[in-house]
Amino acid sequence: MAGVAAASAALVLSVANSAVAADLSMHTGDAWGNVPGVDWSGVGHFNKYGDVVTIKDNDADGRGVTMNVYVGSPSGNPRYSFTVGGEGNSATKKASMGGVYDLPEGKTIGFKFCRAPDGECKDYTIVNNA
């Protein structure tokens, strides 16, 4: 019976973990970003369900990270931006906050994820069809 319970718990855990996996994972475009085994200044995730955008500052370097979110390609004026600083700190924006955070379905969503304030950035896009 203990084996069945352990197998059931493992199945629930694997389903729960796959449910929270990001639809798009991102990193800042800082100088260390292309060196294998070296952490980027920041990491970000986008989940289509709920339009959840989360960013995290990975370095105690006196800088933060900024995410610019666009409808369409990551150029021009962003729909919204947010910043977080301090190693280990994170910030999240989501559709349930209303207004600009509720992203349109079936449209390309662009992201420009940058180390702040010097602006070393990396661009990403995904079609939002949650």
PDB file of C-alpha atoms in Angstrom:
ATOM      1  CA  MET A   1       0.000   0.000   0.000  1.00  0.00           C
ATOM      2  CA  ALA A   2       2.900   2.364   0.793  1.00  0.00           C
ATOM      3  CA  GLY A   3       4.238   1.844  -2.740  1.00  0.00           C
ATOM      4  CA  VAL A   4       0.899   2.843  -4.274  1.00  0.00           C
ATOM      5  CA  ALA A   5       0.760   5.966  -2.114  1.00  0.00           C
ATOM      6  CA  ALA A   6       4.324   6.911  -3.091  1.00  0.00           C
ATOM      7  CA  ALA A   7       3.572   6.360  -6.789  1.00  0.00           C
ATOM      8  CA  SER A   8       0.392   8.461  -6.523  1.00  0.00           C
ATOM      9  CA  ALA A   9       2.293  11.264  -4.780  1.00  0.00           C
ATOM     10  CA  ALA A  10       4.987  11.190  -7.481  1.00  0.00           C
ATOM     11  CA  LEU A  11       2.353  11.388 -10.217  1.00  0.00           C
ATOM     12  CA  VAL A  12       0.618  14.342  -8.569  1.00  0.00           C
ATOM     13  CA  LEU A  13       3.954  16.108  -8.114  1.00  0.00           C
ATOM     14  CA  SER A  14       4.963  15.610 -11.762  1.00  0.00           C
ATOM     15  CA  VAL A  15       1.586  16.851 -13.008  1.00  0.00           C
ATOM     16  CA  ALA A  16       1.772  19.886 -10.709  1.00  0.00           C
ATOM     17  CA  ASN A  17       5.299  20.709 -11.894  1.00  0.00           C
ATOM     18  CA  SER A  18       4.355  20.472 -15.579  1.00  0.00           C
ATOM     19  CA  ALA A  19       1.335  22.707 -14.978  1.00  0.00           C
ATOM     20  CA  VAL A  20       3.512  25.532 -13.676  1.00  0.00           C
ATOM     21  CA  ALA A  21       6.200  25.281 -16.362  1.00  0.00           C
ATOM     22  CA  ALA A  22       6.658  28.552 -18.242  1.00  0.00           C
ATOM     23  CA  ASP A  23       5.494  28.836 -21.840  1.00  0.00           C
ATOM     24  CA  LEU A  24       8.522  31.083 -22.453  1.00  0.00           C
ATOM     25  CA  SER A  25      11.716  31.341 -20.375  1.00  0.00           C
ATOM     26  CA  MET A  26      13.975  34.342 -20.879  1.00  0.00           C
ATOM     27  CA  HIS A  27      17.262  35.800 -19.702  1.00  0.00           C
ATOM     28  CA  THR A  28      18.853  39.223 -19.861  1.00  0.00           C
ATOM     29  CA  GLY A  29      21.206  39.947 -22.728  1.00  0.00           C
ATOM     30  CA  ASP A  30      24.145  40.884 -20.517  1.00  0.00           C
ATOM     31  CA  ALA A  31      27.742  40.143 -21.465  1.00  0.00           C
ATOM     32  CA  TRP A  32      27.854  36.906 -19.465  1.00  0.00           C
ATOM     33  CA  GLY A  33      24.642  35.608 -21.040  1.00  0.00           C
ATOM     34  CA  ASN A  34      26.326  33.584 -23.762  1.00  0.00           C
ATOM     35  CA  VAL A  35      28.959  31.888 -21.614  1.00  0.00           C
ATOM     36  CA  PRO A  36      27.986  28.299 -20.729  1.00  0.00           C
ATOM     37  CA  GLY A  37      27.754  27.720 -16.984  1.00  0.00           C
ATOM     38  CA  VAL A  38      27.596  31.426 -16.093  1.00  0.00           C
ATOM     39  CA  ASP A  39      24.414  32.926 -14.648  1.00  0.00           C
ATOM     40  CA  TRP A  40      22.690  35.792 -16.404  1.00  0.00           C
ATOM     41  CA  SER A  41      21.915  38.968 -14.470  1.00  0.00           C
ATOM     42  CA  GLY A  42      18.243  38.088 -14.614  1.00  0.00           C
ATOM     43  CA  VAL A  43      15.764  35.415 -15.593  1.00  0.00           C
ATOM     44  CA  GLY A  44      12.161  35.815 -16.664  1.00  0.00           C
ATOM     45  CA  HIS A  45       9.153  33.637 -17.386  1.00  0.00           C
ATOM     46  CA  PHE A  46       5.879  34.100 -19.249  1.00  0.00           C
ATOM     47  CA  ASN A  47       2.831  31.887 -18.752  1.00  0.00           C
ATOM     48  CA  LYS A  48       0.057  32.316 -21.324  1.00  0.00           C
ATOM     49  CA  TYR A  49      -2.607  31.208 -18.856  1.00  0.00           C
ATOM     50  CA  GLY A  50      -3.211  34.362 -16.821  1.00  0.00           C
ATOM     51  CA  ASP A  51      -0.655  36.425 -18.799  1.00  0.00           C
ATOM     52  CA  VAL A  52       1.824  35.995 -15.941  1.00  0.00           C
ATOM     53  CA  VAL A  53       5.209  37.703 -16.395  1.00  0.00           C
ATOM     54  CA  THR A  54       7.794  37.137 -13.652  1.00  0.00           C
ATOM     55  CA  ILE A  55      11.332  38.532 -13.502  1.00  0.00           C
ATOM     56  CA  LYS A  56      14.132  37.843 -11.034  1.00  0.00           C
ATOM     57  CA  ASP A  57      17.439  39.626 -10.362  1.00  0.00           C
ATOM     58  CA  ASN A  58      20.216  37.022 -10.085  1.00  0.00           C
ATOM     59  CA  ASP A  59      23.259  39.198  -9.307  1.00  0.00           C
ATOM     60  CA  ALA A  60      24.385  41.303  -6.379  1.00  0.00           C
ATOM     61  CA  ASP A  61      25.963  43.776  -8.797  1.00  0.00           C
ATOM     62  CA  GLY A  62      24.150  46.987  -7.830  1.00  0.00           C
ATOM     63  CA  ARG A  63      21.948  46.765 -10.928  1.00  0.00           C
ATOM     64  CA  GLY A  64      18.428  45.514 -11.444  1.00  0.00           C
ATOM     65  CA  VAL A  65      16.535  43.978 -14.342  1.00  0.00           C
ATOM     66  CA  THR A  66      13.730  45.521 -16.400  1.00  0.00           C
ATOM     67  CA  MET A  67      11.076  43.778 -18.491  1.00  0.00           C
ATOM     68  CA  ASN A  68       9.358  45.714 -21.290  1.00  0.00           C
ATOM     69  CA  VAL A  69       6.201  44.026 -22.624  1.00  0.00           C
ATOM     70  CA  TYR A  70       4.773  44.811 -26.083  1.00  0.00           C
ATOM     71  CA  VAL A  71       1.816  43.804 -28.204  1.00  0.00           C
ATOM     72  CA  GLY A  72       3.701  42.891 -31.366  1.00  0.00           C
ATOM     73  CA  SER A  73       7.451  43.000 -31.818  1.00  0.00           C
ATOM     74  CA  PRO A  74       9.660  44.300 -28.997  1.00  0.00           C
ATOM     75  CA  SER A  75      10.157  47.783 -30.421  1.00  0.00           C
ATOM     76  CA  GLY A  76       8.653  51.225 -29.982  1.00  0.00           C
ATOM     77  CA  ASN A  77       6.674  52.030 -26.852  1.00  0.00           C
ATOM     78  CA  PRO A  78       6.009  49.086 -24.532  1.00  0.00           C
ATOM     79  CA  ARG A  79       2.520  48.302 -23.268  1.00  0.00           C
ATOM     80  CA  TYR A  80       4.090  48.215 -19.798  1.00  0.00           C
ATOM     81  CA  SER A  81       7.459  47.912 -18.049  1.00  0.00           C
ATOM     82  CA  PHE A  82       8.590  46.893 -14.611  1.00  0.00           C
ATOM     83  CA  THR A  83      11.879  46.600 -12.749  1.00  0.00           C
ATOM     84  CA  VAL A  84      13.249  44.671  -9.800  1.00  0.00           C
ATOM     85  CA  GLY A  85      16.635  44.906  -8.112  1.00  0.00           C
ATOM     86  CA  GLY A  86      18.582  43.116  -5.441  1.00  0.00           C
ATOM     87  CA  GLU A  87      19.933  39.613  -5.789  1.00  0.00           C
ATOM     88  CA  GLY A  88      17.171  37.036  -5.368  1.00  0.00           C
ATOM     89  CA  ASN A  89      14.314  39.551  -5.564  1.00  0.00           C
ATOM     90  CA  SER A  90      11.518  38.973  -8.050  1.00  0.00           C
ATOM     91  CA  ALA A  91       8.443  40.784  -9.360  1.00  0.00           C
ATOM     92  CA  THR A  92       5.314  39.563 -11.153  1.00  0.00           C
ATOM     93  CA  LYS A  93       2.611  41.160 -13.302  1.00  0.00           C
ATOM     94  CA  LYS A  94      -0.517  39.276 -14.402  1.00  0.00           C
ATOM     95  CA  ALA A  95      -3.851  39.682 -16.184  1.00  0.00           C
ATOM     96  CA  SER A  96      -5.788  39.600 -12.910  1.00  0.00           C
ATOM     97  CA  MET A  97      -4.221  42.991 -12.107  1.00  0.00           C
ATOM     98  CA  GLY A  98      -6.318  44.373 -15.002  1.00  0.00           C
ATOM     99  CA  GLY A  99      -5.621  47.143 -17.495  1.00  0.00           C
ATOM    100  CA  VAL A 100      -2.385  46.896 -19.458  1.00  0.00           C
ATOM    101  CA  TYR A 101      -1.467  43.598 -17.782  1.00  0.00           C
ATOM    102  CA  ASP A 102      -4.336  41.745 -19.510  1.00  0.00           C
ATOM    103  CA  LEU A 103      -2.681  40.854 -22.825  1.00  0.00           C
ATOM    104  CA  PRO A 104      -4.712  40.159 -25.988  1.00  0.00           C
ATOM    105  CA  GLU A 105      -5.248  36.543 -27.055  1.00  0.00           C
ATOM    106  CA  GLY A 106      -4.067  35.351 -30.456  1.00  0.00           C
ATOM    107  CA  LYS A 107      -1.573  38.212 -30.793  1.00  0.00           C
ATOM    108  CA  THR A 108       2.214  38.207 -30.769  1.00  0.00           C
ATOM    109  CA  ILE A 109       3.554  39.410 -27.439  1.00  0.00           C
ATOM    110  CA  GLY A 110       7.051  40.883 -27.449  1.00  0.00           C
ATOM    111  CA  PHE A 111       9.463  41.098 -24.537  1.00  0.00           C
ATOM    112  CA  LYS A 112      12.653  43.129 -24.159  1.00  0.00           C
ATOM    113  CA  PHE A 113      14.433  41.905 -21.023  1.00  0.00           C
ATOM    114  CA  CYS A 114      17.291  44.140 -19.898  1.00  0.00           C
ATOM    115  CA  ARG A 115      19.902  44.593 -17.249  1.00  0.00           C
ATOM    116  CA  ALA A 116      19.189  47.978 -15.695  1.00  0.00           C
ATOM    117  CA  PRO A 117      20.218  50.727 -15.944  1.00  0.00           C
ATOM    118  CA  ASP A 118      22.812  50.044 -18.677  1.00  0.00           C
ATOM    119  CA  GLY A 119      20.304  48.400 -21.012  1.00  0.00           C
ATOM    120  CA  GLU A 120      22.032  45.237 -22.186  1.00  0.00           C
ATOM    121  CA  CYS A 121      18.892  43.526 -23.564  1.00  0.00           C
ATOM    122  CA  LYS A 122      17.593  40.405 -25.238  1.00  0.00           C
ATOM    123  CA  ASP A 123      14.362  40.249 -27.290  1.00  0.00           C
ATOM    124  CA  TYR A 124      11.730  37.487 -27.278  1.00  0.00           C
ATOM    125  CA  THR A 125       8.307  36.902 -28.854  1.00  0.00           C
ATOM    126  CA  ILE A 126       5.484  34.408 -28.398  1.00  0.00           C
ATOM    127  CA  VAL A 127       1.903  34.138 -29.659  1.00  0.00           C
ATOM    128  CA  ASN A 128      -0.473  34.472 -26.728  1.00  0.00           C
ATOM    129  CA  ASN A 129      -3.236  31.930 -27.224  1.00  0.00           C
ATOM    130  CA  ALA A 130      -4.027  30.718 -23.725  1.00  0.00           C
TER     131      ALA A 130
END
